[in-house]
Structures are given as structure tokens and as C-alpha cells.
Amino acid sequence: MFFLAFEKLIKSDKQRDLFRIKHNHPDFSNIEIGTELGYGTLSKADISSRVSVLIANSDYFLYKKVRSDIVAYLADLQKI
């Protein structure tokens, strides 16, 4: 699971940054995420579009599931 989460699902620094931002700020809009990623000089429509494409191409929801499974597994191990 660690290999899947950190070697196969994160293919670029932008994806790593996207995952970090979405984890730390789950309520951020695409525009806020894009600003954090450094797209602040673009129009709001372009920022939103780039973030949408990045999310779609990054398997974010699979990464989120794998990450939560890893956390649950580690919590189970800690109980033993």
C-alpha cells in the first residue's frame, strides 16, 4: 500500500503539492488550491481549469482512499 500511495500515485511535484493542500485544506476551492500551487497570475477560469485537470489526472480520490486505509491499518497495528 505504501508503494502504491507514494510511488505510483504521486507522479510529479505538482501532484504531491496538490495532495498536501487538499489534505490540509479540504474546504479550499479550486481557485484557492491553484493560488497555493502558484497559478495566481492566471485568470480564475484558467486556475480552476488547471486544478480540475490536475485532480482528474492525479487519481486524487484513489490516493485519498489508500492514505486513509494506511492510517487505519497503522491504528490497528498500534492497538496490538
PDB file of N, CA and C in Angstrom:
ATOM      1  N   MET A   1       0.824  -1.194   0.000  1.00  0.00           N
ATOM      2  CA  MET A   1       0.000   0.000   0.000  1.00  0.00           C
ATOM      3  C   MET A   1       0.869   1.259   0.000  1.00  0.00           C
ATOM      4  N   PHE A   2       1.987   1.216   0.737  1.00  0.00           N
ATOM      5  CA  PHE A   2       2.871   2.378   0.761  1.00  0.00           C
ATOM      6  C   PHE A   2       3.447   2.633  -0.625  1.00  0.00           C
ATOM      7  N   PHE A   3       3.852   1.550  -1.291  1.00  0.00           N
ATOM      8  CA  PHE A   3       4.397   1.681  -2.636  1.00  0.00           C
ATOM      9  C   PHE A   3       3.370   2.305  -3.570  1.00  0.00           C
ATOM     10  N   LEU A   4       2.133   1.816  -3.511  1.00  0.00           N
ATOM     11  CA  LEU A   4       1.074   2.356  -4.360  1.00  0.00           C
ATOM     12  C   LEU A   4       0.861   3.839  -4.073  1.00  0.00           C
ATOM     13  N   ALA A   5       0.768   4.192  -2.817  1.00  0.00           N
ATOM     14  CA  ALA A   5       0.460   5.573  -2.444  1.00  0.00           C
ATOM     15  C   ALA A   5       1.575   6.531  -2.804  1.00  0.00           C
ATOM     16  N   PHE A   6       2.803   6.142  -2.570  1.00  0.00           N
ATOM     17  CA  PHE A   6       3.888   7.113  -2.679  1.00  0.00           C
ATOM     18  C   PHE A   6       4.782   6.955  -3.901  1.00  0.00           C
ATOM     19  N   GLU A   7       4.668   5.867  -4.621  1.00  0.00           N
ATOM     20  CA  GLU A   7       5.481   5.694  -5.821  1.00  0.00           C
ATOM     21  C   GLU A   7       4.647   5.705  -7.095  1.00  0.00           C
ATOM     22  N   LYS A   8       3.474   5.113  -7.065  1.00  0.00           N
ATOM     23  CA  LYS A   8       2.666   5.004  -8.271  1.00  0.00           C
ATOM     24  C   LYS A   8       1.658   6.136  -8.419  1.00  0.00           C
ATOM     25  N   LEU A   9       1.111   6.628  -7.321  1.00  0.00           N
ATOM     26  CA  LEU A   9       0.066   7.643  -7.418  1.00  0.00           C
ATOM     27  C   LEU A   9       0.608   9.066  -7.464  1.00  0.00           C
ATOM     28  N   ILE A  10       1.782   9.288  -6.925  1.00  0.00           N
ATOM     29  CA  ILE A  10       2.371  10.629  -6.959  1.00  0.00           C
ATOM     30  C   ILE A  10       3.430  10.628  -8.056  1.00  0.00           C
ATOM     31  N   LYS A  11       3.095  11.250  -9.176  1.00  0.00           N
ATOM     32  CA  LYS A  11       3.965  11.210 -10.344  1.00  0.00           C
ATOM     33  C   LYS A  11       4.728  12.507 -10.579  1.00  0.00           C
ATOM     34  N   SER A  12       4.378  13.565  -9.821  1.00  0.00           N
ATOM     35  CA  SER A  12       5.055  14.850 -10.012  1.00  0.00           C
ATOM     36  C   SER A  12       4.997  15.668  -8.728  1.00  0.00           C
ATOM     37  N   ASP A  13       5.810  16.702  -8.691  1.00  0.00           N
ATOM     38  CA  ASP A  13       5.808  17.606  -7.535  1.00  0.00           C
ATOM     39  C   ASP A  13       4.474  18.328  -7.415  1.00  0.00           C
ATOM     40  N   LYS A  14       3.849  18.667  -8.542  1.00  0.00           N
ATOM     41  CA  LYS A  14       2.543  19.340  -8.514  1.00  0.00           C
ATOM     42  C   LYS A  14       1.495  18.440  -7.868  1.00  0.00           C
ATOM     43  N   GLN A  15       1.527  17.149  -8.191  1.00  0.00           N
ATOM     44  CA  GLN A  15       0.581  16.227  -7.578  1.00  0.00           C
ATOM     45  C   GLN A  15       0.833  16.124  -6.079  1.00  0.00           C
ATOM     46  N   ARG A  16       2.091  16.027  -5.680  1.00  0.00           N
ATOM     47  CA  ARG A  16       2.417  15.957  -4.260  1.00  0.00           C
ATOM     48  C   ARG A  16       1.900  17.189  -3.549  1.00  0.00           C
ATOM     49  N   ASP A  17       2.134  18.366  -4.144  1.00  0.00           N
ATOM     50  CA  ASP A  17       1.653  19.613  -3.552  1.00  0.00           C
ATOM     51  C   ASP A  17       0.121  19.657  -3.517  1.00  0.00           C
ATOM     52  N   LEU A  18      -0.518  19.198  -4.588  1.00  0.00           N
ATOM     53  CA  LEU A  18      -1.981  19.144  -4.631  1.00  0.00           C
ATOM     54  C   LEU A  18      -2.516  18.283  -3.499  1.00  0.00           C
ATOM     55  N   PHE A  19      -1.956  17.090  -3.322  1.00  0.00           N
ATOM     56  CA  PHE A  19      -2.419  16.186  -2.275  1.00  0.00           C
ATOM     57  C   PHE A  19      -2.221  16.811  -0.899  1.00  0.00           C
ATOM     58  N   ARG A  20      -1.097  17.464  -0.692  1.00  0.00           N
ATOM     59  CA  ARG A  20      -0.815  18.105   0.592  1.00  0.00           C
ATOM     60  C   ARG A  20      -1.821  19.213   0.870  1.00  0.00           C
ATOM     61  N   ILE A  21      -2.078  20.053  -0.128  1.00  0.00           N
ATOM     62  CA  ILE A  21      -3.021  21.171   0.037  1.00  0.00           C
ATOM     63  C   ILE A  21      -4.425  20.647   0.295  1.00  0.00           C
ATOM     64  N   LYS A  22      -4.857  19.654  -0.492  1.00  0.00           N
ATOM     65  CA  LYS A  22      -6.212  19.123  -0.314  1.00  0.00           C
ATOM     66  C   LYS A  22      -6.356  18.419   1.037  1.00  0.00           C
ATOM     67  N   HIS A  23      -5.284  17.822   1.531  1.00  0.00           N
ATOM     68  CA  HIS A  23      -5.343  17.176   2.846  1.00  0.00           C
ATOM     69  C   HIS A  23      -5.412  18.221   3.961  1.00  0.00           C
ATOM     70  N   ASN A  24      -4.600  19.261   3.861  1.00  0.00           N
ATOM     71  CA  ASN A  24      -4.546  20.289   4.903  1.00  0.00           C
ATOM     72  C   ASN A  24      -5.725  21.252   4.852  1.00  0.00           C
ATOM     73  N   HIS A  25      -6.299  21.443   3.668  1.00  0.00           N
ATOM     74  CA  HIS A  25      -7.395  22.398   3.479  1.00  0.00           C
ATOM     75  C   HIS A  25      -8.502  21.762   2.618  1.00  0.00           C
ATOM     76  N   PRO A  26      -9.233  20.805   3.165  1.00  0.00           N
ATOM     77  CA  PRO A  26     -10.233  20.100   2.351  1.00  0.00           C
ATOM     78  C   PRO A  26     -11.373  20.991   1.863  1.00  0.00           C
ATOM     79  N   ASP A  27     -11.538  22.152   2.463  1.00  0.00           N
ATOM     80  CA  ASP A  27     -12.626  23.050   2.071  1.00  0.00           C
ATOM     81  C   ASP A  27     -12.202  24.081   1.029  1.00  0.00           C
ATOM     82  N   PHE A  28     -10.946  24.064   0.606  1.00  0.00           N
ATOM     83  CA  PHE A  28     -10.469  25.024  -0.396  1.00  0.00           C
ATOM     84  C   PHE A  28     -11.160  24.776  -1.737  1.00  0.00           C
ATOM     85  N   SER A  29     -11.469  25.859  -2.429  1.00  0.00           N
ATOM     86  CA  SER A  29     -11.994  25.766  -3.791  1.00  0.00           C
ATOM     87  C   SER A  29     -10.824  25.523  -4.749  1.00  0.00           C
ATOM     88  N   ASN A  30     -11.139  25.217  -6.001  1.00  0.00           N
ATOM     89  CA  ASN A  30     -10.081  25.024  -6.994  1.00  0.00           C
ATOM     90  C   ASN A  30      -9.242  26.285  -7.169  1.00  0.00           C
ATOM     91  N   ILE A  31      -9.863  27.428  -7.057  1.00  0.00           N
ATOM     92  CA  ILE A  31      -9.127  28.690  -7.212  1.00  0.00           C
ATOM     93  C   ILE A  31      -8.146  28.875  -6.055  1.00  0.00           C
ATOM     94  N   GLU A  32      -8.572  28.561  -4.848  1.00  0.00           N
ATOM     95  CA  GLU A  32      -7.675  28.671  -3.695  1.00  0.00           C
ATOM     96  C   GLU A  32      -6.532  27.660  -3.797  1.00  0.00           C
ATOM     97  N   ILE A  33      -6.845  26.462  -4.253  1.00  0.00           N
ATOM     98  CA  ILE A  33      -5.798  25.453  -4.452  1.00  0.00           C
ATOM     99  C   ILE A  33      -4.816  25.930  -5.513  1.00  0.00           C
ATOM    100  N   GLY A  34      -5.345  26.434  -6.624  1.00  0.00           N
ATOM    101  CA  GLY A  34      -4.492  26.918  -7.705  1.00  0.00           C
ATOM    102  C   GLY A  34      -3.596  28.064  -7.272  1.00  0.00           C
ATOM    103  N   THR A  35      -4.110  28.940  -6.449  1.00  0.00           N
ATOM    104  CA  THR A  35      -3.297  30.042  -5.929  1.00  0.00           C
ATOM    105  C   THR A  35      -2.157  29.489  -5.086  1.00  0.00           C
ATOM    106  N   GLU A  36      -2.444  28.503  -4.245  1.00  0.00           N
ATOM    107  CA  GLU A  36      -1.405  27.860  -3.426  1.00  0.00           C
ATOM    108  C   GLU A  36      -0.368  27.150  -4.303  1.00  0.00           C
ATOM    109  N   LEU A  37      -0.814  26.630  -5.448  1.00  0.00           N
ATOM    110  CA  LEU A  37       0.100  25.933  -6.356  1.00  0.00           C
ATOM    111  C   LEU A  37       0.923  26.891  -7.218  1.00  0.00           C
ATOM    112  N   GLY A  38       0.638  28.181  -7.128  1.00  0.00           N
ATOM    113  CA  GLY A  38       1.413  29.155  -7.877  1.00  0.00           C
ATOM    114  C   GLY A  38       0.775  29.613  -9.171  1.00  0.00           C
ATOM    115  N   TYR A  39      -0.503  29.367  -9.349  1.00  0.00           N
ATOM    116  CA  TYR A  39      -1.197  29.790 -10.559  1.00  0.00           C
ATOM    117  C   TYR A  39      -1.864  31.156 -10.402  1.00  0.00           C
ATOM    118  N   GLY A  40      -1.466  31.933  -9.414  1.00  0.00           N
ATOM    119  CA  GLY A  40      -2.132  33.181  -9.075  1.00  0.00           C
ATOM    120  C   GLY A  40      -2.145  34.234 -10.152  1.00  0.00           C
ATOM    121  N   THR A  41      -1.264  34.154 -11.126  1.00  0.00           N
ATOM    122  CA  THR A  41      -1.213  35.172 -12.178  1.00  0.00           C
ATOM    123  C   THR A  41      -2.214  34.904 -13.303  1.00  0.00           C
ATOM    124  N   LEU A  42      -2.826  33.724 -13.306  1.00  0.00           N
ATOM    125  CA  LEU A  42      -3.793  33.370 -14.342  1.00  0.00           C
ATOM    126  C   LEU A  42      -5.183  33.868 -13.970  1.00  0.00           C
ATOM    127  N   SER A  43      -6.087  33.841 -14.925  1.00  0.00           N
ATOM    128  CA  SER A  43      -7.474  34.203 -14.635  1.00  0.00           C
ATOM    129  C   SER A  43      -8.099  33.116 -13.766  1.00  0.00           C
ATOM    130  N   LYS A  44      -9.177  33.456 -13.077  1.00  0.00           N
ATOM    131  CA  LYS A  44      -9.832  32.489 -12.204  1.00  0.00           C
ATOM    132  C   LYS A  44     -10.310  31.268 -12.984  1.00  0.00           C
ATOM    133  N   ALA A  45     -10.801  31.469 -14.187  1.00  0.00           N
ATOM    134  CA  ALA A  45     -11.267  30.357 -15.011  1.00  0.00           C
ATOM    135  C   ALA A  45     -10.110  29.427 -15.369  1.00  0.00           C
ATOM    136  N   ASP A  46      -8.955  30.010 -15.722  1.00  0.00           N
ATOM    137  CA  ASP A  46      -7.782  29.198 -16.060  1.00  0.00           C
ATOM    138  C   ASP A  46      -7.252  28.447 -14.844  1.00  0.00           C
ATOM    139  N   ILE A  47      -7.246  29.101 -13.685  1.00  0.00           N
ATOM    140  CA  ILE A  47      -6.791  28.450 -12.454  1.00  0.00           C
ATOM    141  C   ILE A  47      -7.683  27.259 -12.152  1.00  0.00           C
ATOM    142  N   SER A  48      -8.985  27.478 -12.168  1.00  0.00           N
ATOM    143  CA  SER A  48      -9.937  26.414 -11.867  1.00  0.00           C
ATOM    144  C   SER A  48      -9.799  25.258 -12.856  1.00  0.00           C
ATOM    145  N   SER A  49      -9.624  25.581 -14.118  1.00  0.00           N
ATOM    146  CA  SER A  49      -9.476  24.559 -15.142  1.00  0.00           C
ATOM    147  C   SER A  49      -8.212  23.736 -14.933  1.00  0.00           C
ATOM    148  N   ARG A  50      -7.105  24.393 -14.658  1.00  0.00           N
ATOM    149  CA  ARG A  50      -5.842  23.667 -14.449  1.00  0.00           C
ATOM    150  C   ARG A  50      -5.919  22.753 -13.235  1.00  0.00           C
ATOM    151  N   VAL A  51      -6.524  23.247 -12.160  1.00  0.00           N
ATOM    152  CA  VAL A  51      -6.653  22.418 -10.955  1.00  0.00           C
ATOM    153  C   VAL A  51      -7.586  21.245 -11.227  1.00  0.00           C
ATOM    154  N   SER A  52      -8.675  21.464 -11.934  1.00  0.00           N
ATOM    155  CA  SER A  52      -9.595  20.372 -12.267  1.00  0.00           C
ATOM    156  C   SER A  52      -8.890  19.289 -13.071  1.00  0.00           C
ATOM    157  N   VAL A  53      -8.107  19.691 -14.038  1.00  0.00           N
ATOM    158  CA  VAL A  53      -7.370  18.728 -14.866  1.00  0.00           C
ATOM    159  C   VAL A  53      -6.338  17.997 -14.012  1.00  0.00           C
ATOM    160  N   LEU A  54      -5.640  18.721 -13.146  1.00  0.00           N
ATOM    161  CA  LEU A  54      -4.642  18.096 -12.276  1.00  0.00           C
ATOM    162  C   LEU A  54      -5.290  17.066 -11.354  1.00  0.00           C
ATOM    163  N   ILE A  55      -6.431  17.401 -10.784  1.00  0.00           N
ATOM    164  CA  ILE A  55      -7.146  16.464  -9.914  1.00  0.00           C
ATOM    165  C   ILE A  55      -7.589  15.239 -10.708  1.00  0.00           C
ATOM    166  N   ALA A  56      -8.139  15.457 -11.882  1.00  0.00           N
ATOM    167  CA  ALA A  56      -8.622  14.344 -12.713  1.00  0.00           C
ATOM    168  C   ALA A  56      -7.479  13.424 -13.141  1.00  0.00           C
ATOM    169  N   ASN A  57      -6.335  13.999 -13.460  1.00  0.00           N
ATOM    170  CA  ASN A  57      -5.202  13.209 -13.937  1.00  0.00           C
ATOM    171  C   ASN A  57      -4.384  12.588 -12.809  1.00  0.00           C
ATOM    172  N   SER A  58      -4.646  12.976 -11.577  1.00  0.00           N
ATOM    173  CA  SER A  58      -3.783  12.540 -10.484  1.00  0.00           C
ATOM    174  C   SER A  58      -4.341  11.390  -9.658  1.00  0.00           C
ATOM    175  N   ASP A  59      -5.505  10.898  -9.976  1.00  0.00           N
ATOM    176  CA  ASP A  59      -6.121   9.832  -9.174  1.00  0.00           C
ATOM    177  C   ASP A  59      -6.204  10.239  -7.711  1.00  0.00           C
ATOM    178  N   TYR A  60      -6.600  11.492  -7.476  1.00  0.00           N
ATOM    179  CA  TYR A  60      -6.648  12.015  -6.110  1.00  0.00           C
ATOM    180  C   TYR A  60      -7.546  11.184  -5.208  1.00  0.00           C
ATOM    181  N   PHE A  61      -8.699  10.778  -5.700  1.00  0.00           N
ATOM    182  CA  PHE A  61      -9.637  10.050  -4.848  1.00  0.00           C
ATOM    183  C   PHE A  61      -9.111   8.656  -4.499  1.00  0.00           C
ATOM    184  N   LEU A  62      -8.373   8.025  -5.413  1.00  0.00           N
ATOM    185  CA  LEU A  62      -7.721   6.752  -5.108  1.00  0.00           C
ATOM    186  C   LEU A  62      -6.625   6.980  -4.073  1.00  0.00           C
ATOM    187  N   TYR A  63      -5.830   8.037  -4.251  1.00  0.00           N
ATOM    188  CA  TYR A  63      -4.788   8.368  -3.279  1.00  0.00           C
ATOM    189  C   TYR A  63      -5.404   8.596  -1.900  1.00  0.00           C
ATOM    190  N   LYS A  64      -6.505   9.332  -1.849  1.00  0.00           N
ATOM    191  CA  LYS A  64      -7.180   9.629  -0.583  1.00  0.00           C
ATOM    192  C   LYS A  64      -7.637   8.329   0.093  1.00  0.00           C
ATOM    193  N   LYS A  65      -8.184   7.403  -0.677  1.00  0.00           N
ATOM    194  CA  LYS A  65      -8.633   6.113  -0.143  1.00  0.00           C
ATOM    195  C   LYS A  65      -7.452   5.298   0.370  1.00  0.00           C
ATOM    196  N   VAL A  66      -6.387   5.225  -0.405  1.00  0.00           N
ATOM    197  CA  VAL A  66      -5.208   4.464   0.003  1.00  0.00           C
ATOM    198  C   VAL A  66      -4.611   5.066   1.273  1.00  0.00           C
ATOM    199  N   ARG A  67      -4.539   6.385   1.324  1.00  0.00           N
ATOM    200  CA  ARG A  67      -3.988   7.052   2.505  1.00  0.00           C
ATOM    201  C   ARG A  67      -4.835   6.751   3.744  1.00  0.00           C
ATOM    202  N   SER A  68      -6.149   6.814   3.626  1.00  0.00           N
ATOM    203  CA  SER A  68      -7.000   6.524   4.781  1.00  0.00           C
ATOM    204  C   SER A  68      -6.876   5.054   5.188  1.00  0.00           C
ATOM    205  N   ASP A  69      -6.709   4.149   4.228  1.00  0.00           N
ATOM    206  CA  ASP A  69      -6.509   2.739   4.549  1.00  0.00           C
ATOM    207  C   ASP A  69      -5.190   2.519   5.287  1.00  0.00           C
ATOM    208  N   ILE A  70      -4.154   3.220   4.885  1.00  0.00           N
ATOM    209  CA  ILE A  70      -2.862   3.113   5.565  1.00  0.00           C
ATOM    210  C   ILE A  70      -2.972   3.613   7.003  1.00  0.00           C
ATOM    211  N   VAL A  71      -3.639   4.744   7.190  1.00  0.00           N
ATOM    212  CA  VAL A  71      -3.814   5.299   8.537  1.00  0.00           C
ATOM    213  C   VAL A  71      -4.615   4.333   9.409  1.00  0.00           C
ATOM    214  N   ALA A  72      -5.670   3.756   8.871  1.00  0.00           N
ATOM    215  CA  ALA A  72      -6.479   2.787   9.617  1.00  0.00           C
ATOM    216  C   ALA A  72      -5.657   1.544   9.961  1.00  0.00           C
ATOM    217  N   TYR A  73      -4.864   1.083   9.023  1.00  0.00           N
ATOM    218  CA  TYR A  73      -4.015  -0.083   9.262  1.00  0.00           C
ATOM    219  C   TYR A  73      -3.008   0.200  10.370  1.00  0.00           C
ATOM    220  N   LEU A  74      -2.366   1.361  10.325  1.00  0.00           N
ATOM    221  CA  LEU A  74      -1.393   1.716  11.360  1.00  0.00           C
ATOM    222  C   LEU A  74      -2.065   1.867  12.724  1.00  0.00           C
ATOM    223  N   ALA A  75      -3.277   2.391  12.751  1.00  0.00           N
ATOM    224  CA  ALA A  75      -4.012   2.498  14.016  1.00  0.00           C
ATOM    225  C   ALA A  75      -4.337   1.110  14.562  1.00  0.00           C
ATOM    226  N   ASP A  76      -4.705   0.193  13.683  1.00  0.00           N
ATOM    227  CA  ASP A  76      -4.960  -1.194  14.108  1.00  0.00           C
ATOM    228  C   ASP A  76      -3.688  -1.848  14.655  1.00  0.00           C
ATOM    229  N   LEU A  77      -2.580  -1.594  14.010  1.00  0.00           N
ATOM    230  CA  LEU A  77      -1.304  -2.150  14.493  1.00  0.00           C
ATOM    231  C   LEU A  77      -0.946  -1.608  15.864  1.00  0.00           C
ATOM    232  N   GLN A  78      -1.251  -0.357  16.082  1.00  0.00           N
ATOM    233  CA  GLN A  78      -0.919   0.283  17.352  1.00  0.00           C
ATOM    234  C   GLN A  78      -1.733  -0.327  18.499  1.00  0.00           C
ATOM    235  N   LYS A  79      -2.929  -0.821  18.204  1.00  0.00           N
ATOM    236  CA  LYS A  79      -3.770  -1.434  19.227  1.00  0.00           C
ATOM    237  C   LYS A  79      -3.241  -2.792  19.679  1.00  0.00           C
ATOM    238  N   ILE A  80      -2.483  -3.431  18.798  1.00  0.00           N
ATOM    239  CA  ILE A  80      -1.987  -4.793  19.091  1.00  0.00           C
ATOM    240  C   ILE A  80      -0.920  -4.780  20.143  1.00  0.00           C
TER     241      ILE A  80
END
